[in-house]
Amino acid sequence: MRRIFKTAAAILTGCTMTLSCDKYDIAGFVMSTSDDVNKRFAASMEYNGKQGYQTISHDSDEYELYVFSDSHLKKEAGPNLKAFTAEYVKACGNAPAALFLGDVVDGRDGWDQFVEATGPIRQYGHLFTTAGNHDLYFGQWPEYARRFGTSTYWFEIVCPTARDLYISLDSGSGTLGTDQRAWVENILKEKASQYRHVTVFTHTHFFKVDARQGHTSNYSMEETYDLLDLFSRYGVDMVLTGHKHYREQQSFKGIEYVTLDCLSDDEKQAGYTVCKIGNSIGIQNFKMLQ
């Protein structure tokens, strides 16, 4: 056992010496170097207490929801993010909101570029975000919070004869933590039965069918089982995640679990998802044309 620890320490030391600390948050690959998830949750609750939770009115019982993830900006907002924003603007009359599932940046740059590039979404509709693991590297939670305020919250879309609940969870550290876990169960217990559809969106995916992203920010097996059971017990309809950079969709206990493509310009198969919400939910994937 001692030999294993020495070997692991040597590998980590070698990686640290080889890789530039300006480019890679080596410690962050193993554990979050930002405030821990319970502290981020407390900050989000403080923000929510001041700002409240949003209600969006829509004039039809059917609408579209544009969803994208993992922009991984460096210093500029490239063609994929700009193209997604343009597609949303074209559809915004029937698309009241867009969801971003985390990983704004790929290093320390790109925050303001993301805000600027997605400005038309907020001008013509609503943009809701949650934090990804890359948004926490280099202690960058304050950068996220300064621009977006909260990563744990809910909002609702109210239609003429129906309303739908959306819950954002912070899984950037690969766990919800104790406080956020208690909060989401309480929200589901109090609210879920009042809504036509309940959707959870977060960064870290729940199902692993290969080794992608196996080294960073994944739930423990026990937490995965617990959350899958929680969502099933309270009638969640859909769970939207990113992180993996590869689209997958599974049905489990009546819930659709959708992992999105990456929107990064470095990704050859970049894409986004449009959810068509009505009495049922339709899910359609779109590839970016580069």
PDB file of N, CA, C and O in Angstrom, residues 20 23 53 114 133 169 191 223 258-259:
ATOM      1  N   SER A  20       2.251  23.300 -17.172  1.00  0.00           N
ATOM      2  CA  SER A  20       2.226  24.677 -16.686  1.00  0.00           C
ATOM      3  C   SER A  20       1.061  24.884 -15.738  1.00  0.00           C
ATOM      4  O   SER A  20      -0.069  24.567 -16.059  1.00  0.00           O
ATOM      5  N   LYS A  23      -1.847  26.826 -17.024  1.00  0.00           N
ATOM      6  CA  LYS A  23      -2.769  26.187 -17.965  1.00  0.00           C
ATOM      7  C   LYS A  23      -3.595  25.094 -17.309  1.00  0.00           C
ATOM      8  O   LYS A  23      -4.749  24.886 -17.665  1.00  0.00           O
ATOM      9  N   TYR A  53     -37.061  33.711  -6.985  1.00  0.00           N
ATOM     10  CA  TYR A  53     -37.079  32.683  -8.023  1.00  0.00           C
ATOM     11  C   TYR A  53     -37.993  33.152  -9.145  1.00  0.00           C
ATOM     12  O   TYR A  53     -39.039  33.751  -8.902  1.00  0.00           O
ATOM     13  N   PHE A 114     -18.189  35.020 -22.770  1.00  0.00           N
ATOM     14  CA  PHE A 114     -19.412  34.217 -22.718  1.00  0.00           C
ATOM     15  C   PHE A 114     -20.618  35.116 -22.466  1.00  0.00           C
ATOM     16  O   PHE A 114     -21.654  34.987 -23.129  1.00  0.00           O
ATOM     17  N   ASN A 133     -17.281  21.735 -13.543  1.00  0.00           N
ATOM     18  CA  ASN A 133     -16.016  21.570 -12.830  1.00  0.00           C
ATOM     19  C   ASN A 133     -14.943  22.542 -13.315  1.00  0.00           C
ATOM     20  O   ASN A 133     -14.156  23.067 -12.527  1.00  0.00           O
ATOM     21  N   LEU A 169     -29.054  22.247 -10.300  1.00  0.00           N
ATOM     22  CA  LEU A 169     -28.238  21.718  -9.219  1.00  0.00           C
ATOM     23  C   LEU A 169     -26.763  21.926  -9.532  1.00  0.00           C
ATOM     24  O   LEU A 169     -26.337  21.778 -10.670  1.00  0.00           O
ATOM     25  N   LYS A 191     -43.158  20.773  -4.213  1.00  0.00           N
ATOM     26  CA  LYS A 191     -43.602  21.389  -5.454  1.00  0.00           C
ATOM     27  C   LYS A 191     -43.918  20.431  -6.601  1.00  0.00           C
ATOM     28  O   LYS A 191     -44.737  20.760  -7.457  1.00  0.00           O
ATOM     29  N   GLU A 223     -24.077   7.834  -4.169  1.00  0.00           N
ATOM     30  CA  GLU A 223     -24.838   9.058  -4.426  1.00  0.00           C
ATOM     31  C   GLU A 223     -25.634   8.934  -5.718  1.00  0.00           C
ATOM     32  O   GLU A 223     -26.762   9.429  -5.807  1.00  0.00           O
ATOM     33  N   VAL A 258     -30.558  12.794 -20.328  1.00  0.00           N
ATOM     34  CA  VAL A 258     -29.934  13.244 -21.572  1.00  0.00           C
ATOM     35  C   VAL A 258     -28.591  13.890 -21.243  1.00  0.00           C
ATOM     36  O   VAL A 258     -28.532  14.857 -20.479  1.00  0.00           O
ATOM     37  N   THR A 259     -27.527  13.339 -21.801  1.00  0.00           N
ATOM     38  CA  THR A 259     -26.202  13.947 -21.717  1.00  0.00           C
ATOM     39  C   THR A 259     -25.914  14.640 -23.031  1.00  0.00           C
ATOM     40  O   THR A 259     -26.015  14.023 -24.093  1.00  0.00           O
TER      41      THR A 259
END
